[in-house]
């Protein structure tokens, strides 16, 4: 088969429900995984896995510190310089009685996010549970959106967490709302090693 015909045969002719652009556009995407169902952080970590496979440098900031050492943070220890992983939720007070302290903690974590975002060596950055600190007004959404706009044009950014504010959803290129259909928690089954943390 001649090269031209071979190329034509390989062309993707799948039906599309969206507008095709004349010229393919490559840009760093702003991706939001939100909703009540499980899978938001897992989806972000799936993208991290993929990006690392392409030799990209990846940065992760987790805004909430869980009870357990997560598999992802343990795994990242061996990948410093390729996957830089920061759990910055240490200071959050769950009963939000100390608003000032929560704001300071959120600000520290956001400072780390900005530092990574402005460093063009990172092709993908993940801000896990950032929506939590926006929901509780520990950080103004306007400031976060302005910061996101400063990242280099090729840097992809994934933000996770329930109740993503509408301003963030409007700004994002890709938004997936995880819908809760069933969760073992509803049957009294506790969080499981390797699946939940
Ligand atoms: P994951 O980290 O497993 O992808 P997630 O990021 O979508 O979950 P979070 O809101 O961050 O969900 O909650 C983290 C923890 O709560 C996980 O252990 C997860 O299994 C659990 N969880 C997620 N969704 C639900 C739910 N609808 N009901 C009960 N527990 C949930
Ligand atoms: Mg999560």
GROMACS .gro file of N, CA, C and O in nm, residues 41 45 62 68-79 83 85 87 192-197:
model
   96
   41UNK      N    1  -0.948   1.058   4.364
   41UNK     CA    2  -0.802   1.052   4.382
   41UNK      C    3  -0.744   0.938   4.299
   41UNK      O    4  -0.638   0.953   4.237
   45UNK      N    5  -0.442   0.955   4.031
   45UNK     CA    6  -0.321   0.872   4.043
   45UNK      C    7  -0.300   0.786   3.920
   45UNK      O    8  -0.186   0.757   3.882
   62UNK      N    9  -0.117   1.686   4.849
   62UNK     CA   10  -0.242   1.640   4.910
   62UNK      C   11  -0.278   1.737   5.022
   62UNK      O   12  -0.199   1.760   5.113
   68UNK      N   13  -0.409   0.708   5.765
   68UNK     CA   14  -0.311   0.606   5.729
   68UNK      C   15  -0.204   0.660   5.639
   68UNK      O   16  -0.225   0.759   5.570
   69UNK      N   17  -0.092   0.590   5.638
   69UNK     CA   18   0.008   0.616   5.534
   69UNK      C   19  -0.048   0.553   5.407
   69UNK      O   20  -0.070   0.433   5.402
   70UNK      N   21  -0.070   0.634   5.307
   70UNK     CA   22  -0.133   0.580   5.186
   70UNK      C   23  -0.028   0.508   5.101
   70UNK      O   24   0.091   0.541   5.105
   71UNK      N   25  -0.074   0.413   5.023
   71UNK     CA   26   0.013   0.341   4.930
   71UNK      C   27   0.082   0.438   4.835
   71UNK      O   28   0.201   0.422   4.804
   72UNK      N   29   0.007   0.539   4.793
   72UNK     CA   30   0.065   0.632   4.695
   72UNK      C   31   0.181   0.713   4.755
   72UNK      O   32   0.284   0.733   4.691
   73UNK      N   33   0.166   0.755   4.881
   73UNK     CA   34   0.274   0.835   4.941
   73UNK      C   35   0.395   0.746   4.970
   73UNK      O   36   0.510   0.789   4.954
   74UNK      N   37   0.372   0.621   5.007
   74UNK     CA   38   0.484   0.528   5.032
   74UNK      C   39   0.559   0.497   4.902
   74UNK      O   40   0.681   0.497   4.897
   75UNK      N   41   0.483   0.476   4.798
   75UNK     CA   42   0.542   0.444   4.667
   75UNK      C   43   0.625   0.562   4.615
   75UNK      O   44   0.733   0.544   4.559
   76UNK      N   45   0.573   0.684   4.639
   76UNK     CA   46   0.640   0.804   4.587
   76UNK      C   47   0.776   0.827   4.652
   76UNK      O   48   0.863   0.890   4.592
   77UNK      N   49   0.795   0.773   4.774
   77UNK     CA   50   0.924   0.791   4.843
   77UNK      C   51   1.041   0.744   4.759
   77UNK      O   52   1.149   0.802   4.764
   78UNK      N   53   1.020   0.640   4.682
   78UNK     CA   54   1.127   0.584   4.600
   78UNK      C   55   1.139   0.652   4.464
   78UNK      O   56   1.221   0.610   4.382
   79UNK      N   57   1.059   0.753   4.440
   79UNK     CA   58   1.057   0.814   4.306
   79UNK      C   59   1.087   0.964   4.308
   79UNK      O   60   1.050   1.037   4.216
   83UNK      N   61   0.859   1.177   4.081
   83UNK     CA   62   0.728   1.200   4.142
   83UNK      C   63   0.751   1.265   4.278
   83UNK      O   64   0.799   1.199   4.371
   85UNK      N   65   0.601   1.422   4.599
   85UNK     CA   66   0.473   1.400   4.665
   85UNK      C   67   0.472   1.469   4.801
   85UNK      O   68   0.557   1.438   4.886
   87UNK      N   69   0.234   1.564   5.136
   87UNK     CA   70   0.109   1.560   5.214
   87UNK      C   71   0.111   1.683   5.304
   87UNK      O   72   0.192   1.690   5.396
  192UNK      N   73  -1.027  -0.026   5.288
  192UNK     CA   74  -0.939  -0.141   5.267
  192UNK      C   75  -0.802  -0.098   5.214
  192UNK      O   76  -0.794  -0.020   5.119
  193UNK      N   77  -0.700  -0.158   5.276
  193UNK     CA   78  -0.561  -0.138   5.233
  193UNK      C   79  -0.547  -0.171   5.083
  193UNK      O   80  -0.599  -0.272   5.037
  194UNK      N   81  -0.479  -0.084   5.012
  194UNK     CA   82  -0.452  -0.112   4.870
  194UNK      C   83  -0.565  -0.069   4.778
  194UNK      O   84  -0.545  -0.055   4.657
  195UNK      N   85  -0.684  -0.050   4.836
  195UNK     CA   86  -0.798  -0.007   4.754
  195UNK      C   87  -0.837   0.136   4.791
  195UNK      O   88  -0.858   0.221   4.704
  196UNK      N   89  -0.843   0.161   4.919
  196UNK     CA   90  -0.887   0.295   4.965
  196UNK      C   91  -0.772   0.383   5.011
  196UNK      O   92  -0.788   0.503   5.021
  197UNK      N   93  -0.659   0.320   5.048
  197UNK     CA   94  -0.546   0.401   5.095
  197UNK      C   95  -0.415   0.328   5.074
  197UNK      O   96  -0.414   0.212   5.035
   0.00000   0.00000   0.00000
